[in-house]
Short mmCIF file of C-alpha atoms in Angstrom, two decimals:
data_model
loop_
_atom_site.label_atom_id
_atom_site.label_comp_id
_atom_site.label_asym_id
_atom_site.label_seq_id
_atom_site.Cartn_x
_atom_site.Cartn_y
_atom_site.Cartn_z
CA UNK A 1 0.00 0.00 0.00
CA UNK A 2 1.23 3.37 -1.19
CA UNK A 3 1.99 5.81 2.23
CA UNK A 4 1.26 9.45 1.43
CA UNK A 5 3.46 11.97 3.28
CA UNK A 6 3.07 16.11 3.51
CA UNK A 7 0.02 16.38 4.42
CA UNK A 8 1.08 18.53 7.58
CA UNK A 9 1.06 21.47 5.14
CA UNK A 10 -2.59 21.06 4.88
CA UNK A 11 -3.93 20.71 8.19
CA UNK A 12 -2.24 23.52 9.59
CA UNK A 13 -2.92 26.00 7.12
CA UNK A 14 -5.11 28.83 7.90
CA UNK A 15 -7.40 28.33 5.08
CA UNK A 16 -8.00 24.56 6.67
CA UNK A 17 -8.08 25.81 10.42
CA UNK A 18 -10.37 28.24 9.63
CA UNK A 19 -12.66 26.16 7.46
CA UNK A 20 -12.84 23.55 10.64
CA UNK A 21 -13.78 26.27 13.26
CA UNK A 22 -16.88 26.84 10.62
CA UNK A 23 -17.71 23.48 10.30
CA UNK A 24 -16.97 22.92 14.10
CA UNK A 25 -19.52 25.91 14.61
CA UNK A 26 -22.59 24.82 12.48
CA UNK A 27 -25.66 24.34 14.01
CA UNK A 28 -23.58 25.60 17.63
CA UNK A 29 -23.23 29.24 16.92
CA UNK A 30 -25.53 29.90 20.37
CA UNK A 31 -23.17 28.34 22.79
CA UNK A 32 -21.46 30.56 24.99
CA UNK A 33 -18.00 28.88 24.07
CA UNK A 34 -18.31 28.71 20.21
CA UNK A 35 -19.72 32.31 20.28
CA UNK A 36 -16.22 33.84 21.95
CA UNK A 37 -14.28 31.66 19.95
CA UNK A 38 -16.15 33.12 16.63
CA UNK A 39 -16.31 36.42 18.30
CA UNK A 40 -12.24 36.89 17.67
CA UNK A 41 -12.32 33.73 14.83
CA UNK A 42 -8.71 35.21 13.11
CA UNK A 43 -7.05 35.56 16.23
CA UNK A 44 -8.22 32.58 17.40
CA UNK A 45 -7.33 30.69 14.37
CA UNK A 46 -3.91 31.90 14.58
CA UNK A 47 -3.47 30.99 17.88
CA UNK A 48 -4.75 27.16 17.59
CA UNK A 49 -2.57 27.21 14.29
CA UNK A 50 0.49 28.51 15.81
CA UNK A 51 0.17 25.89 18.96
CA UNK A 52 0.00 22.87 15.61
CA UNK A 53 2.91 24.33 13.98
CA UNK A 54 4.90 24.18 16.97
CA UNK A 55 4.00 21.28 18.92
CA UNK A 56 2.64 22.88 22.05
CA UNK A 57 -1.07 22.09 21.09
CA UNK A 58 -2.67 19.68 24.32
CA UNK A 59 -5.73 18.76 23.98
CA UNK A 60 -8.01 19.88 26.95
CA UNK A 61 -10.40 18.21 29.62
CA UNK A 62 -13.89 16.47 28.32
CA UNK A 63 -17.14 17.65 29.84
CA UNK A 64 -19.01 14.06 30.07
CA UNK A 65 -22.58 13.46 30.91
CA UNK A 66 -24.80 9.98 30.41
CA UNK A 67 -27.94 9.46 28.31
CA UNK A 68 -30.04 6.60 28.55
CA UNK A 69 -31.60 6.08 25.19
CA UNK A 70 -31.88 4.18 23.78
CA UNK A 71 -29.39 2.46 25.94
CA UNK A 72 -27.21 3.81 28.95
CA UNK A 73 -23.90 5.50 27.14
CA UNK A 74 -21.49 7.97 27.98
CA UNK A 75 -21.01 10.77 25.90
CA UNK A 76 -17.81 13.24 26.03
CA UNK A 77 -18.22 17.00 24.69
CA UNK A 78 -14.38 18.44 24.15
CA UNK A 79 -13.69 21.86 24.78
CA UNK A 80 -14.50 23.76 21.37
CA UNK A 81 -11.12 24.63 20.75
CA UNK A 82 -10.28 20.92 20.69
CA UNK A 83 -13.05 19.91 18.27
CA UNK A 84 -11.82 22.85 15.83
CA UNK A 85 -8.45 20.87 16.00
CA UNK A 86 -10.65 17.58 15.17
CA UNK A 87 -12.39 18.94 12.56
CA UNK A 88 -9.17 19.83 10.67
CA UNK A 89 -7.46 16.91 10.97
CA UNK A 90 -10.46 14.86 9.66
CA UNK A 91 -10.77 17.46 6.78
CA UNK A 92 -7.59 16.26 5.78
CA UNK A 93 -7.34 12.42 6.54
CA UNK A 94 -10.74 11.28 5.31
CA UNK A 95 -10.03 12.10 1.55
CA UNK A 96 -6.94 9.82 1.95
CA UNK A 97 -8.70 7.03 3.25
CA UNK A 98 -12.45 7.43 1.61
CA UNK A 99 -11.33 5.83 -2.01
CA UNK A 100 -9.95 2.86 0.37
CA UNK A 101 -13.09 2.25 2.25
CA UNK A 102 -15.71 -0.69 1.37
CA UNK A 103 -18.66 0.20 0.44
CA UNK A 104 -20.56 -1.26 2.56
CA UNK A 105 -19.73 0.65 5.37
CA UNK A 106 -22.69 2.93 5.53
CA UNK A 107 -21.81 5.23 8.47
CA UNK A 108 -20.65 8.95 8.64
CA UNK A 109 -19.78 8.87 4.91
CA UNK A 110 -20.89 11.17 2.20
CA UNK A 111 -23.30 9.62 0.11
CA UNK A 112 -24.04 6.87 2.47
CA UNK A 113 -26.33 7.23 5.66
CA UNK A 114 -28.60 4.92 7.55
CA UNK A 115 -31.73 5.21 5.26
CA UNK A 116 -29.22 4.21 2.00
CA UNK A 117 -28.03 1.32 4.42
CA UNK A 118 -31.58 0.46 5.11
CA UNK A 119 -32.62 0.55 1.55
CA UNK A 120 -29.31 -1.90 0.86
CA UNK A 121 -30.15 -4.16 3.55
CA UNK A 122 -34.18 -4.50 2.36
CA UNK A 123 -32.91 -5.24 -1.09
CA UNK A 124 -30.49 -8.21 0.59
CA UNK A 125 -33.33 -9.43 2.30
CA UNK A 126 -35.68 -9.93 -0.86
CA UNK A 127 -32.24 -12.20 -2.38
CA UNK A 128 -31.38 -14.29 0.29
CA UNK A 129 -33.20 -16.79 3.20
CA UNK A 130 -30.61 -15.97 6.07
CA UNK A 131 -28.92 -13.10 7.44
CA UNK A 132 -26.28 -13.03 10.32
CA UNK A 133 -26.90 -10.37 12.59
CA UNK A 134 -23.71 -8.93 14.67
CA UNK A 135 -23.30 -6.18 17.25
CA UNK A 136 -19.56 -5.65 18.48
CA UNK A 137 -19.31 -5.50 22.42
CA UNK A 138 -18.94 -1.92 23.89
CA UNK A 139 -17.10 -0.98 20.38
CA UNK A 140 -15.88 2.47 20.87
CA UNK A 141 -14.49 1.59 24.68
CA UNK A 142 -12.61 -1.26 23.30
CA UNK A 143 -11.07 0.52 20.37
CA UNK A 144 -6.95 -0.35 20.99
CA UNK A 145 -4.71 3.14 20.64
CA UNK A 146 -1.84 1.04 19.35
CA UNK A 147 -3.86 -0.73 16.87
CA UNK A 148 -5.54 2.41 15.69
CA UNK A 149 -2.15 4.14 15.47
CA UNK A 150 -0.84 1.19 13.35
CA UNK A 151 -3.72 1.48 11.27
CA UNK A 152 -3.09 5.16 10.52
CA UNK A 153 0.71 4.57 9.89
CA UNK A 154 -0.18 1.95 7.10
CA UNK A 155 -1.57 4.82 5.07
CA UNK A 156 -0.26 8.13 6.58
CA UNK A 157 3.86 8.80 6.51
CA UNK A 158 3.87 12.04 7.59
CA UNK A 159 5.08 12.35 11.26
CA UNK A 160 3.27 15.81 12.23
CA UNK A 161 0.44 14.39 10.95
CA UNK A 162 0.25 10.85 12.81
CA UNK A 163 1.70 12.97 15.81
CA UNK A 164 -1.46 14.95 16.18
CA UNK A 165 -3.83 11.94 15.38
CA UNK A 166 -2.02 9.65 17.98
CA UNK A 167 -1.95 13.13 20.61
CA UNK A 168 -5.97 13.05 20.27
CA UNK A 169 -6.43 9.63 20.56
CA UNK A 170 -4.11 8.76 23.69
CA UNK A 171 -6.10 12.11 25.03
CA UNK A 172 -9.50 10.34 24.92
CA UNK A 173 -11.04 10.42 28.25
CA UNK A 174 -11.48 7.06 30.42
CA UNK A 175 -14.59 5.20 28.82
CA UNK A 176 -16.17 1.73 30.24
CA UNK A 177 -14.14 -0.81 31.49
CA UNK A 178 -13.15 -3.70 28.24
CA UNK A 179 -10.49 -6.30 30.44
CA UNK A 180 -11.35 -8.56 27.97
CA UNK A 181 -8.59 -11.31 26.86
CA UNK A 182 -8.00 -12.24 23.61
CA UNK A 183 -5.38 -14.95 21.96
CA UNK A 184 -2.02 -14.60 23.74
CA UNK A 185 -2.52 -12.56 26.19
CA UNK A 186 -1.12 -13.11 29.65
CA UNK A 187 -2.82 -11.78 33.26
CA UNK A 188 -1.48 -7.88 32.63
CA UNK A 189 -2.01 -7.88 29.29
CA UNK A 190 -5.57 -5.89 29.40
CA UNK A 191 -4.56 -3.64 31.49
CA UNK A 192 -1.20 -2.48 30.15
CA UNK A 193 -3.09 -1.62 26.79
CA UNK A 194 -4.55 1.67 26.72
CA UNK A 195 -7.97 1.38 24.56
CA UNK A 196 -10.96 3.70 24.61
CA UNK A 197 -12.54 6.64 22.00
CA UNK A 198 -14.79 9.67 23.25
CA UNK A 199 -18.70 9.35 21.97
CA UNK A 200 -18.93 12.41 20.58
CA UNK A 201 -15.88 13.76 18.63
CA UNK A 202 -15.62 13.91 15.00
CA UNK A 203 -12.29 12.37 15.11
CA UNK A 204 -13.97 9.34 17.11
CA UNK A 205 -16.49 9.02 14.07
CA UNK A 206 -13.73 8.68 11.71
CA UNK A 207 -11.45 6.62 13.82
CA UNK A 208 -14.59 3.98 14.47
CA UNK A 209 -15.03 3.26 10.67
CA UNK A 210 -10.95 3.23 10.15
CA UNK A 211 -10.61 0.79 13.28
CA UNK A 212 -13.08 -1.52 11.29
CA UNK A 213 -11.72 -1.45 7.70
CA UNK A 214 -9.82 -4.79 8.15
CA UNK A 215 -12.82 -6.24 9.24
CA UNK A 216 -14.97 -4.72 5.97
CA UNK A 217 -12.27 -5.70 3.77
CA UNK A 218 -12.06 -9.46 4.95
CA UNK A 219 -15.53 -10.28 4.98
CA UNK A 220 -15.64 -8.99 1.18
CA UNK A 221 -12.54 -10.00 -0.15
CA UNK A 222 -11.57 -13.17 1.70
CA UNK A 223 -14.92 -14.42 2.74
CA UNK A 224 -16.61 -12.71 -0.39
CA UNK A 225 -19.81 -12.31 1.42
CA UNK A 226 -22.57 -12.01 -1.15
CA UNK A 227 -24.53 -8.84 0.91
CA UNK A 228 -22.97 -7.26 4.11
CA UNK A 229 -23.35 -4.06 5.15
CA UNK A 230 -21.85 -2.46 8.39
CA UNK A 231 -23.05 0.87 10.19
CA UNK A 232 -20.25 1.81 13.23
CA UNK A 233 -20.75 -1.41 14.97
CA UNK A 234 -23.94 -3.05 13.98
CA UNK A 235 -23.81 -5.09 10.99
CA UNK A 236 -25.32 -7.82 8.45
CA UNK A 237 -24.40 -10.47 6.48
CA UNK A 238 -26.86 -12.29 3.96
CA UNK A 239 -26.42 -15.84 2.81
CA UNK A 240 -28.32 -18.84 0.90
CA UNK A 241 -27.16 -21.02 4.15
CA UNK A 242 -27.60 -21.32 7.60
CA UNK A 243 -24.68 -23.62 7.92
CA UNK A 244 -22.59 -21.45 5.95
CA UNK A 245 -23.58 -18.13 8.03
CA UNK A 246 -22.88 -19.77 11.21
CA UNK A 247 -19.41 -21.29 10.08
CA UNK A 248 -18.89 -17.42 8.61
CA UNK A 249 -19.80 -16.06 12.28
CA UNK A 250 -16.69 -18.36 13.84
CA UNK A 251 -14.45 -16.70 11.22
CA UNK A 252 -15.34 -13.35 11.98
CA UNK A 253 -15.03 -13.74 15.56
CA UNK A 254 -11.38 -15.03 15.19
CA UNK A 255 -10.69 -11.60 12.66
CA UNK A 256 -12.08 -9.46 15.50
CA UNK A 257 -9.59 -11.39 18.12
CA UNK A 258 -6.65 -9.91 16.29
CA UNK A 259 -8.65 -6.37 16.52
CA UNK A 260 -9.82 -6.98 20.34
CA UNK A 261 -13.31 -7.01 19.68
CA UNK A 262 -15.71 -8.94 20.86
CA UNK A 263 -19.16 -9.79 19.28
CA UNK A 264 -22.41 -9.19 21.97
CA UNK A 265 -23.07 -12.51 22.82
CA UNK A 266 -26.89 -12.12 22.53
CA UNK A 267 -26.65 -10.08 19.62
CA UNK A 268 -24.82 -11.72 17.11
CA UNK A 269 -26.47 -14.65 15.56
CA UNK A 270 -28.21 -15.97 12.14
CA UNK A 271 -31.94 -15.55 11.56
CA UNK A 272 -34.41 -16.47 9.16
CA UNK A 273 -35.29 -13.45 6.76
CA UNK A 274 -39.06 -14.29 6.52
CA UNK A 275 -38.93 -13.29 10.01
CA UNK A 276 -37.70 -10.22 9.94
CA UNK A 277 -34.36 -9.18 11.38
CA UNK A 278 -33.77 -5.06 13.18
CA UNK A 279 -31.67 -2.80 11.60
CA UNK A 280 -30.98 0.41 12.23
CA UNK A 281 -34.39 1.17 13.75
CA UNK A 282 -36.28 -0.74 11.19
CA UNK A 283 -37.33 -4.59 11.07
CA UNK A 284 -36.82 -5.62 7.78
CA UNK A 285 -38.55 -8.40 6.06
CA UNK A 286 -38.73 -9.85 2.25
CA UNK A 287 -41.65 -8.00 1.58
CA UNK A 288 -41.48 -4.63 3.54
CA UNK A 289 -40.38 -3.11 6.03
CA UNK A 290 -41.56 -1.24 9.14
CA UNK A 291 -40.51 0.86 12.46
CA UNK A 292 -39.23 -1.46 15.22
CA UNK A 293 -41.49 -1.35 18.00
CA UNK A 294 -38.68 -0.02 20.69
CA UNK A 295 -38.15 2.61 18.64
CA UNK A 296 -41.59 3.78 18.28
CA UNK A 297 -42.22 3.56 22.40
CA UNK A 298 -39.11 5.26 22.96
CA UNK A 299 -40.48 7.60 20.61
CA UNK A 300 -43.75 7.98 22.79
CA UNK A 301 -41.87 8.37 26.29
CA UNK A 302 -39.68 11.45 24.87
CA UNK A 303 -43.15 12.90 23.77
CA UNK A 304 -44.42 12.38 27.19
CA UNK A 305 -41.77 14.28 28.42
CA UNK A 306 -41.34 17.20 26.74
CA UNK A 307 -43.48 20.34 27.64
CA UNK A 308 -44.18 23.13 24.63
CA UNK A 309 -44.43 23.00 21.44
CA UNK A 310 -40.79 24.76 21.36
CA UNK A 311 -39.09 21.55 22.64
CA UNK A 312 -41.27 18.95 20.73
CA UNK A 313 -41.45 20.05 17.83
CA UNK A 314 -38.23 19.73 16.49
CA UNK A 315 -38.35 15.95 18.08
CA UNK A 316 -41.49 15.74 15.85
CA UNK A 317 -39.70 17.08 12.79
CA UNK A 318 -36.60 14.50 13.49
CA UNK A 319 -39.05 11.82 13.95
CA UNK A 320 -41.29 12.36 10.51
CA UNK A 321 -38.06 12.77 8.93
CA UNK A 322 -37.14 8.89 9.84
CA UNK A 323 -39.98 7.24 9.70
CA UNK A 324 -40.99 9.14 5.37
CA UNK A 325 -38.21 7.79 4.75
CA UNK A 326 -40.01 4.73 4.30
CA UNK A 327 -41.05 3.29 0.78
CA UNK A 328 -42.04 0.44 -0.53
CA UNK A 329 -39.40 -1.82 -1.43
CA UNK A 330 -37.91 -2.02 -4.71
CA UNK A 331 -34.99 -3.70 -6.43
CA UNK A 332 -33.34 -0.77 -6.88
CA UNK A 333 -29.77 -2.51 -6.45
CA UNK A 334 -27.07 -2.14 -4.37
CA UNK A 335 -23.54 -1.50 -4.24
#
């Protein structure tokens, strides 16, 4: 694999810097801290630019705070400052990786999305009987710096540049405890690996879908899986076999050892299509598909708790917007 170098150059430039404080901003322009920061954005810029250049730039503290649907996670906001950094870092890096990517990783990727997965995986479901469901065990706290560094290095030569990416990722805040063992490992083997990424960041987004590429790439080049498609950690694989689908599942859990990942142990196994299988917050079947039922009662109990139609009407907005984008099923194709 060709390594591309330079790309320090590009990152730090003010044209880049800038550009990431925007993007860092959208949608946030109210908040007290991305308000000052826009307030003086050139000097600002300079500064955060001038700390890159010459290597004093630390990432700060996380602000951290729990939400419970729809399941109990832990979710780390960075200083703004930090997620301007982020931003143009990933500005830079995702080009160089994106053409390398499989397809049929449908998360945080332009042109891709959960309703194009959706679509994918209802089109999968009209070809084949079986589908093996997986769900990777507390993904983003198990993510392995080393691994993820090594993964960056394959691609990236340019030392600023994996400097900066390795600086953010050993900065990630303490996340859920993952002592799991894998192959080889001896008692103090867990814990003398550092392993964890931040809910929350941009870079985290980008990192999660890098940190999986071997994974992507195996089950479509070496295992030549006839449908898969994976969004962050929750993924599909369609087959003509149950036999064959369950033999596939031992393979994949071996390829995750070498990752340290473990697959949920009550979420990852093969199902008959007829019957429908979840996806994404949709139960897909042959013939249609419709809203899973958790997601429509969770649905209901954020209703119940919101007072005004200030605060529920964008919920109601967000939720029309997922469930129109519903149609009948089609063999449109896939890719």
């Amino acid at each position: 694999m060709k390594r591309i170098g330079n790309l320090w150059p590009q990152v730090t430039s003010f044209e880049n810097v800038l550009c990431a404080a925007l993007a860092a901003a959208s949608g946030k322009k109210a908040r007290p801290d991305v308000a000052r920061f826009l307030l003086n954005l050139e000097t600002e810029v300079a500064s955060l630019r001038r700390e890159l250049l010459d290597g004093s730039y630390q990432p700060g503290p996380y602000t951290t705070f729990t939400v419970r649907e729809p399941k109990k996670r832990l979710i780390s906001a960075a200083a703004f400052r930090d997620r301007v950094a982020h931003h143009a870092l990933t500005r830079v890096l995702e080009p160089v990786f994106e053409p390398r990517f499989s397809p049929c990783s449908w998360a945080c990727r332009k042109g891709k999305g959960a309703h194009l997965a959706v679509e994918y995986a209802g089109d999968a479901a009209r070809e084949y009987p079986w589908v093996l469901k997986c769900d990777i065990k507390k993904y983003f706290a198990s993510i392995d710096h080393q691994i993820l560094n090594d993964l960056l290095a394959r691609k990236v030569k340019c030392p600023q540049t994996l400097h900066l990416a390795g600086r953010i990722i050993d900065g990630s805040n303490p996340q859920e405890d993952t002592a799991f063992y894998f192959p080889g490992d001896d008692l103090f083997t867990p814990f003398q690996r550092r392993r964890g990424l931040p809910l929350g960041n941009q870079t985290s987004q980008f990192f999660a879908n890098l940190y999986l590429d071997p994974l992507d790439q195996y089950i479509t080049r070496e295992l030549r899986a006839p449908a898969y498609a994976r969004y962050v950690d929750d993924f599909l694989l369609f087959g003509s076999s149950r036999e064959e689908l369950k033999d596939t599942l031992v393979l994949i859990r071996a390829k995750l050892d070498t990752l340290r990942l473990l697959l949920h142990p009550h979420k990852s196994r093969v199902h008959p299509v007829r019957r429908g299988v979840t996806f994404l917050g949709w139960r897909i079947f042959p013939s249609h598909r419709r809203l899973a039922s958790a997601n429509v009662a969770r649905f209901q109990r954020r209703m119940r708790q919101l007072t005004g139609l200030l605060e529920a009407r964008p919920a109601i907005m967000g939720w029309v917007g997922h469930a129109s984008a519903y149609r009948p099923a089609s063999m449109s194709g896939s890719s």
